[in-house]
Coordinates of C-alpha atoms and ligand atoms in Angstrom, one line a residue:
X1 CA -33.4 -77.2 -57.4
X2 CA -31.9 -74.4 -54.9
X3 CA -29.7 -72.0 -57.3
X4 CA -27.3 -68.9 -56.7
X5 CA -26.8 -65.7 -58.0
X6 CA -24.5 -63.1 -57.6
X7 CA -25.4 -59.7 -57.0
X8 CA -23.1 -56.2 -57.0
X9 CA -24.0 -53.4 -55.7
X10 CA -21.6 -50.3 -57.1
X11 CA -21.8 -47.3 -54.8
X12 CA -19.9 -44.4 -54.9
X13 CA -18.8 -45.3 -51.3
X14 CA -18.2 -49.1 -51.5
X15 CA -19.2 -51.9 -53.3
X16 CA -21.4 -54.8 -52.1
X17 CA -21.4 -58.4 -53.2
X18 CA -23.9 -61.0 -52.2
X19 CA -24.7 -64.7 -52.8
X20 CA -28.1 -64.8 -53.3
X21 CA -30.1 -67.6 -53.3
X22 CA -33.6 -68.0 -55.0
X23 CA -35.5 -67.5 -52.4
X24 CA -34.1 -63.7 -51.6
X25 CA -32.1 -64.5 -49.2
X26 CA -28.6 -63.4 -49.1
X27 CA -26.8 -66.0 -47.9
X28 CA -23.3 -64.3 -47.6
X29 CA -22.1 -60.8 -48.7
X30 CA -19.1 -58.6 -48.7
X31 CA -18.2 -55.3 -48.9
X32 CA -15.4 -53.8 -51.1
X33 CA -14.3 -50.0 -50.7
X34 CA -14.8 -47.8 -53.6
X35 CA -11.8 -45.9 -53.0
X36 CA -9.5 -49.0 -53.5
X37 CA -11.9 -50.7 -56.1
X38 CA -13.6 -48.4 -57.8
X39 CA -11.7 -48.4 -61.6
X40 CA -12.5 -50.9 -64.1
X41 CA -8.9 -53.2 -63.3
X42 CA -9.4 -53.4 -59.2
X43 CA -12.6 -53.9 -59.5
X44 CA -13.2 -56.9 -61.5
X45 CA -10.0 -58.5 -59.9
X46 CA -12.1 -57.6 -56.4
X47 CA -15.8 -59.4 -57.6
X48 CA -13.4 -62.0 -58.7
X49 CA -11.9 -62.4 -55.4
X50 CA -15.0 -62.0 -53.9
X51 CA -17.1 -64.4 -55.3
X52 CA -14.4 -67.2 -54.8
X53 CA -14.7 -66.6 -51.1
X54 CA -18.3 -66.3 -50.9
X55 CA -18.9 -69.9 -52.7
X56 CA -16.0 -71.4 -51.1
X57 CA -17.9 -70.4 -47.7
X58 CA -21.1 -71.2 -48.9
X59 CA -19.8 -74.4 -49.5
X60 CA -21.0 -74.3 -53.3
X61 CA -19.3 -74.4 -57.1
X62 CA -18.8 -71.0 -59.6
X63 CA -20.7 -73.5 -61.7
X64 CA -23.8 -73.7 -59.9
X65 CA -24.3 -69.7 -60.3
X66 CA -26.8 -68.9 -62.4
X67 CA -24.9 -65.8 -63.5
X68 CA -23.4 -62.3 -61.9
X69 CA -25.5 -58.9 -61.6
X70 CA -24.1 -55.4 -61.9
X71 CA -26.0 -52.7 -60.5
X72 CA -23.9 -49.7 -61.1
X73 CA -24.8 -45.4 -61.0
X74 CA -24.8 -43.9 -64.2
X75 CA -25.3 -44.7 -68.4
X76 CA -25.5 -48.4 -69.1
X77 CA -25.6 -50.3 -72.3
X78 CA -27.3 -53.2 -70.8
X79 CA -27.6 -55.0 -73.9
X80 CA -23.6 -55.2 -74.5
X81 CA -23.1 -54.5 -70.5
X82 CA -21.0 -51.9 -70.8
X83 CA -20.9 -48.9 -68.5
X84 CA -21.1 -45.9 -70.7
X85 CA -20.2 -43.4 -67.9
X86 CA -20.6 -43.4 -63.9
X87 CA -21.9 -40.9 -61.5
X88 CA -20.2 -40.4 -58.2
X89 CA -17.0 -42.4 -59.3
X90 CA -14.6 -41.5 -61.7
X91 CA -12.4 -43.3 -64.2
X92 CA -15.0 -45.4 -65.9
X93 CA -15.5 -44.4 -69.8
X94 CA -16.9 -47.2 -72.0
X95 CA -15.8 -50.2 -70.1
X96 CA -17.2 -53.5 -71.4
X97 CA -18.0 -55.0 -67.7
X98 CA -20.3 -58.0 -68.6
X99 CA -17.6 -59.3 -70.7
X100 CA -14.5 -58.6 -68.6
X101 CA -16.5 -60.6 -65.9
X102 CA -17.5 -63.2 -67.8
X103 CA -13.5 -63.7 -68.8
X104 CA -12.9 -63.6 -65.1
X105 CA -15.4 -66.0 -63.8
X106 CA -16.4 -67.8 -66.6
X107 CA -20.2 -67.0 -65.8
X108 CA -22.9 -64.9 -67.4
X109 CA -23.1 -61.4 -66.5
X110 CA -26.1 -58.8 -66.8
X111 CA -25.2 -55.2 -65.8
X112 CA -28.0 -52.2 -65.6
X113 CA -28.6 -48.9 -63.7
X114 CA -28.8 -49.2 -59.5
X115 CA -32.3 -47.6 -59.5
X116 CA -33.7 -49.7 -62.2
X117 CA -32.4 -52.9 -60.7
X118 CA -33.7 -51.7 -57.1
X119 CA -36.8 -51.4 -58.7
X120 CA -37.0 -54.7 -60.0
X121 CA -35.5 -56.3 -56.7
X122 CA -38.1 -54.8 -55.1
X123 CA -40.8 -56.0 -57.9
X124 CA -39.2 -59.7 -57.2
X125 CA -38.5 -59.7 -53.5
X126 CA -39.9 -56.8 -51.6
X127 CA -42.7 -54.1 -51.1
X128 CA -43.5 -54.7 -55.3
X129 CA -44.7 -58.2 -55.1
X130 CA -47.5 -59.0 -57.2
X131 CA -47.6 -55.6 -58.8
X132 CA -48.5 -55.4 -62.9
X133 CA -46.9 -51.9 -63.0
X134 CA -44.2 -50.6 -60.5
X135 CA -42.8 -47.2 -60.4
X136 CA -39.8 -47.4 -58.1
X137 CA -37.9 -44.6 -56.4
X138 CA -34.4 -44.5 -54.8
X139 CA -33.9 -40.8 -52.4
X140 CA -30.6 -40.1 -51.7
X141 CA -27.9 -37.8 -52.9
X142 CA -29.2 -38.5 -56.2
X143 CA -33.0 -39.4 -57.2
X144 CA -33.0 -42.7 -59.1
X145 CA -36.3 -44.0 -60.8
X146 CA -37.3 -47.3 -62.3
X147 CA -40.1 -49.0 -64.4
X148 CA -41.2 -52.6 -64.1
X149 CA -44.5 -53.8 -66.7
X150 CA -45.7 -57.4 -66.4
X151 CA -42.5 -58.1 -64.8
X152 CA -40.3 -56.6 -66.4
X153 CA -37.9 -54.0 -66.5
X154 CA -39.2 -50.8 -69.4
X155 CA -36.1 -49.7 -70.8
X156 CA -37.8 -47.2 -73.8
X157 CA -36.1 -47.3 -76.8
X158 CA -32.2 -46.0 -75.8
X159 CA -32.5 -47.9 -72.1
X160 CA -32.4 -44.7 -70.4
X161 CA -36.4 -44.9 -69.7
X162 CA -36.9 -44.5 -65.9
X163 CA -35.2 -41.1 -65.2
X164 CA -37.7 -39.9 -62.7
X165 CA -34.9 -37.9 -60.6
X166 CA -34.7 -35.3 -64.1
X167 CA -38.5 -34.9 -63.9
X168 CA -38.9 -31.2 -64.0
X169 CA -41.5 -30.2 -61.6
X170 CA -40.1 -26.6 -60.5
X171 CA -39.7 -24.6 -63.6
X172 CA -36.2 -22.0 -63.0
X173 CA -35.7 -23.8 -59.6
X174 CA -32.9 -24.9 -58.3
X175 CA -29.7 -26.5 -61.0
X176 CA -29.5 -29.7 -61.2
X177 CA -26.6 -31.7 -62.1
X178 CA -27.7 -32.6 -65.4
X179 CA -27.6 -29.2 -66.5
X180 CA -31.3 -28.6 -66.5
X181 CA -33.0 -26.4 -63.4
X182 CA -35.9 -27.7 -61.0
X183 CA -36.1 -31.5 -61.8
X184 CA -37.0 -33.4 -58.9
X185 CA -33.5 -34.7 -57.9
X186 CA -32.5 -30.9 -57.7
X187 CA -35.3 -31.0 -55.7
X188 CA -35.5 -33.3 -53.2
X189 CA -31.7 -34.8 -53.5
X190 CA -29.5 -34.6 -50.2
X191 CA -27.7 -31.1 -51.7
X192 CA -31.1 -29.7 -51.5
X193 CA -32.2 -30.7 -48.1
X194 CA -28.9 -29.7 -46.7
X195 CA -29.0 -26.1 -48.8
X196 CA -32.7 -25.5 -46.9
X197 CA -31.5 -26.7 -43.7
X198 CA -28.7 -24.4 -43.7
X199 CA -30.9 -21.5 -44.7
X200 CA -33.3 -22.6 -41.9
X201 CA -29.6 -22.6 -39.2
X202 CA -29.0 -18.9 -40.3
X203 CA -32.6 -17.5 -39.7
X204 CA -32.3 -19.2 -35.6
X205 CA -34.3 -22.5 -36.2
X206 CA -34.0 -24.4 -32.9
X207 CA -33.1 -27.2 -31.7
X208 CA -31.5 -27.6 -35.5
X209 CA -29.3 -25.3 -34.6
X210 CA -28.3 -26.7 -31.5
X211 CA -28.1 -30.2 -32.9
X212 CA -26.2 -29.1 -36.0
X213 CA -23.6 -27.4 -33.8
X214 CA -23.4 -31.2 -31.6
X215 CA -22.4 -32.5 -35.1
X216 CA -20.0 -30.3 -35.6
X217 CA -21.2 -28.3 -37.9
X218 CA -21.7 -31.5 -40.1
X219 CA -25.5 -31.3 -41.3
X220 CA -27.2 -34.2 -42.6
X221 CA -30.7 -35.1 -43.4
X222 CA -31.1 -37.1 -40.6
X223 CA -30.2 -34.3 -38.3
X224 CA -33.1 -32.3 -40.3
X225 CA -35.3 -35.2 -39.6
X226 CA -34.4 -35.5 -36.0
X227 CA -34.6 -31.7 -35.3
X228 CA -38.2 -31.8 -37.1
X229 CA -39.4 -35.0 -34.8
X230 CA -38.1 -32.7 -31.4
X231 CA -40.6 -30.3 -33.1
X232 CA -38.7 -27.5 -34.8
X233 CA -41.2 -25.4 -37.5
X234 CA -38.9 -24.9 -39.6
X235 CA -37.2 -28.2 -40.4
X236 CA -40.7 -29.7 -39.9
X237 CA -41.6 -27.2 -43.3
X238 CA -38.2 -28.6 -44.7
X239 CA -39.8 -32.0 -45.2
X240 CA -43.4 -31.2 -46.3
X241 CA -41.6 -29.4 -48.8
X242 CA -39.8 -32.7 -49.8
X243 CA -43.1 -34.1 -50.0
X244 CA -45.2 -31.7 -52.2
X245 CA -42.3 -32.0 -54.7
X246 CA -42.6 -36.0 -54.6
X247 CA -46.2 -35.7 -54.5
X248 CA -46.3 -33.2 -57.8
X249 CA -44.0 -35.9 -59.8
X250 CA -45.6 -38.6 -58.4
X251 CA -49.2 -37.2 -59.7
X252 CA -47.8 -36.5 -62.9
X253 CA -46.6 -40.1 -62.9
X254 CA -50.1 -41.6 -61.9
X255 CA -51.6 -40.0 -64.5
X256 CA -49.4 -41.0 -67.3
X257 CA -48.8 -44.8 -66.5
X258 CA -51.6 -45.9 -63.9
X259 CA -49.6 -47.6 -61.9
X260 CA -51.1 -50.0 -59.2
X261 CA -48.1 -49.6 -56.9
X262 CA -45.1 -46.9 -56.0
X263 CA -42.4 -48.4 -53.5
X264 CA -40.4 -45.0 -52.2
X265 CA -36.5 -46.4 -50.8
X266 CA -32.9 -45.0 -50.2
X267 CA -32.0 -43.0 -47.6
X268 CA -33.8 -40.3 -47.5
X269 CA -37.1 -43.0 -47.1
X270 CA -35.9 -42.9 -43.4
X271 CA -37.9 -39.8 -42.6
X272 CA -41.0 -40.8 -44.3
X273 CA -43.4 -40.2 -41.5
X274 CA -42.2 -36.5 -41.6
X275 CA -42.6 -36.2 -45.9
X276 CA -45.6 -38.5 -46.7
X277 CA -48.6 -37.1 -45.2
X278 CA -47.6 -33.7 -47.5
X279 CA -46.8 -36.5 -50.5
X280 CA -49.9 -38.0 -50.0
X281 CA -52.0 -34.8 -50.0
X282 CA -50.4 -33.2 -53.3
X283 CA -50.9 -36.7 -55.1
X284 CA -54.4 -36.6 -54.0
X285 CA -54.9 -33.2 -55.4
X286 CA -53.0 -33.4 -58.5
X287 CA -54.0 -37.2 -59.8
X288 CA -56.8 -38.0 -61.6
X289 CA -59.2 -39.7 -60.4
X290 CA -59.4 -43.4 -61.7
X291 CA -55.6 -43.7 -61.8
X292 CA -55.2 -42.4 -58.3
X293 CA -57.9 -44.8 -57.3
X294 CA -55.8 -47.7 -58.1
X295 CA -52.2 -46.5 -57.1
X296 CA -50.7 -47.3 -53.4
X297 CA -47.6 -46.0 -52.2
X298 CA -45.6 -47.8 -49.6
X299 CA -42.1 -47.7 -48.2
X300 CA -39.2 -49.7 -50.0
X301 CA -38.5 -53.5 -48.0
X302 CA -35.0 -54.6 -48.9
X303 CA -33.7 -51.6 -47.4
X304 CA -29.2 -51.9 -47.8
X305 CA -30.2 -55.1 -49.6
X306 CA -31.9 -53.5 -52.5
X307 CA -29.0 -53.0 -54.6
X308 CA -27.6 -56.6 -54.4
X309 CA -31.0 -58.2 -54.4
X310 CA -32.2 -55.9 -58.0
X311 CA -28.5 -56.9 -58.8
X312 CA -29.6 -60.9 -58.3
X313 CA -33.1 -60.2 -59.9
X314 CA -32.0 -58.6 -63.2
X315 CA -29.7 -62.1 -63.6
X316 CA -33.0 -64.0 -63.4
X317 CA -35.0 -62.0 -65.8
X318 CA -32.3 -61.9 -68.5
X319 CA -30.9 -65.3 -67.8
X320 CA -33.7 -67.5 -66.7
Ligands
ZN1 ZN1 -31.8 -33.1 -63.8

């Protein structure tokens, strides 16, 4: 029997909510804005409205969902489903989500952390397939990390376990926004890409320059990436920087779990050609030998789908 699922993606820009059917399809979604729904009240009053429309449309009952997923940035008691704290949006402090849903809709709900649910949607639906153990990565402005064994989501003994962004792989580098200095999200995140391409502007790096100025002065990575594809040196060094970091955690991460599979997604995954062959090169001189032997390393699938399909996946793990 054909079954739906809801999945919510909460980003610090908007939130996304799909019907997702068993297959991985997402049959419907919508988007919410983060601005107008991003405290605890709005929101759950906005899934609410949400998911009426999207059944309504899809011509199906809140009955026949199996349940409601929460993938949201920050601390999460997944066990209670409360969000402890956010990243990115203010105003949430110890909310009890899963059950203010539940009162909403009348459904099961499972909330967890984006990157491990993107992890796990990518386990279920997406470049992880088949894989006994996953390490999943999310690049963007922050560096999420997740941990799927056997299927399922490793939470370690607090359900913080997957924390692969606070990895410190530069000792006294740059400060990170956990307090610490030189983890990997300090690293590789979008502050630090922007912070070496500006450095790269002021020394006369061209075309960045040039296309930098086009913008407006409004650098982003993808203006790195597209300055480093037109051939300049020195955003070209930008991103096999990016990839020697990756490829120093990523050894370090080979080593200690043997993985058979790491799936690399977010936004940042868009100028892969530029960072992998420098990823791949570290990892192979850094990882031991039979773990490295057994590990691949591919590019995320679901792509702006990852968040609501992990979202959708989490609800089949926990709920069946
Ligand atoms: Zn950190």
């Amino acid at each position: 029997m054909q079954r739906w699922t809801i999945g919510v993606d909460f980003g610090g820009t908007n939130v996304k909510v799909g019907l997702v059917a068993d297959s991985g399809r997402v049959v419907r979604s919508q988007v919410l804005s983060s601005k107008v729904f991003g405290r605890p009240g709005p929101f759950v009053e906005g899934i609410g409205r949400a998911v009426t429309a999207l059944t309504q449309a899809g011509g199906i009952r809140i009955s026949q969902l199996r349940g409601i997923g929460v993938g949201a940035p920050g601390a999460i008691d997944c066990v209670h489903g409360i969000v402890l704290a956010t990243t990115n949006v203010p105003g949430w402090h110890r909310v009890p989500l899963a059950r203010l849903l539940e009162r909403r809709l009348g459904r099961p709900c499972v909330v967890d952390n984006d990157a491990n649910l993107a992890t796990l949607g990518e386990w279920r639906f997406g470049a992880g397939r088949g894989s006994r153990v996953l390490v999943g990565l999310t690049l963007g402005t922050g560096v999420g990390g997740g941990l799927v064994c056997n299927g399922r989501l490793f939470r370690g003994v607090s359900g913080s376990a997957g924390e692969i962004g606070h990895m410190v792989i530069h000792p006294g580098g740059r400060r990170c926004g956990c307090g610490a200095r030189g983890c990997l999200e300090a690293e590789v995140g979008t502050a630090a890409i922007l912070s070496m391409g500006r450095r790269a502007i002021r020394r006369g790096a061209e075309p960045l320059k040039t296309l930098a100025r086009s913008a407006h002065g409004n650098l982003t990575p993808a203006i790195i990436a597209q300055a480093a594809r037109a051939g300049d040196t020195a955003a070209r060094q930008i991103w096999v920087q990016i990839g020697q970091w990756l490829g120093l955690a990523l050894a370090s991460l080979v080593n200690v779990l043997n993985p058979d599979r790491i799936v690399i997604g977010g936004g940042i995954a868009n100028a892969w050609p530029l960072f992998s062959p420098a990823l791949n090169h570290t990892l192979d001189a850094h990882a031991m030998g039979i773990p490295k032997r057994a590990v691949r390393v591919l590019r995320a699938r679901l792509g702006d789908h990852a968040g609501v399909l992990g979202a959708a996946a989490i609800v089949r793990q926990e709920l069946g």
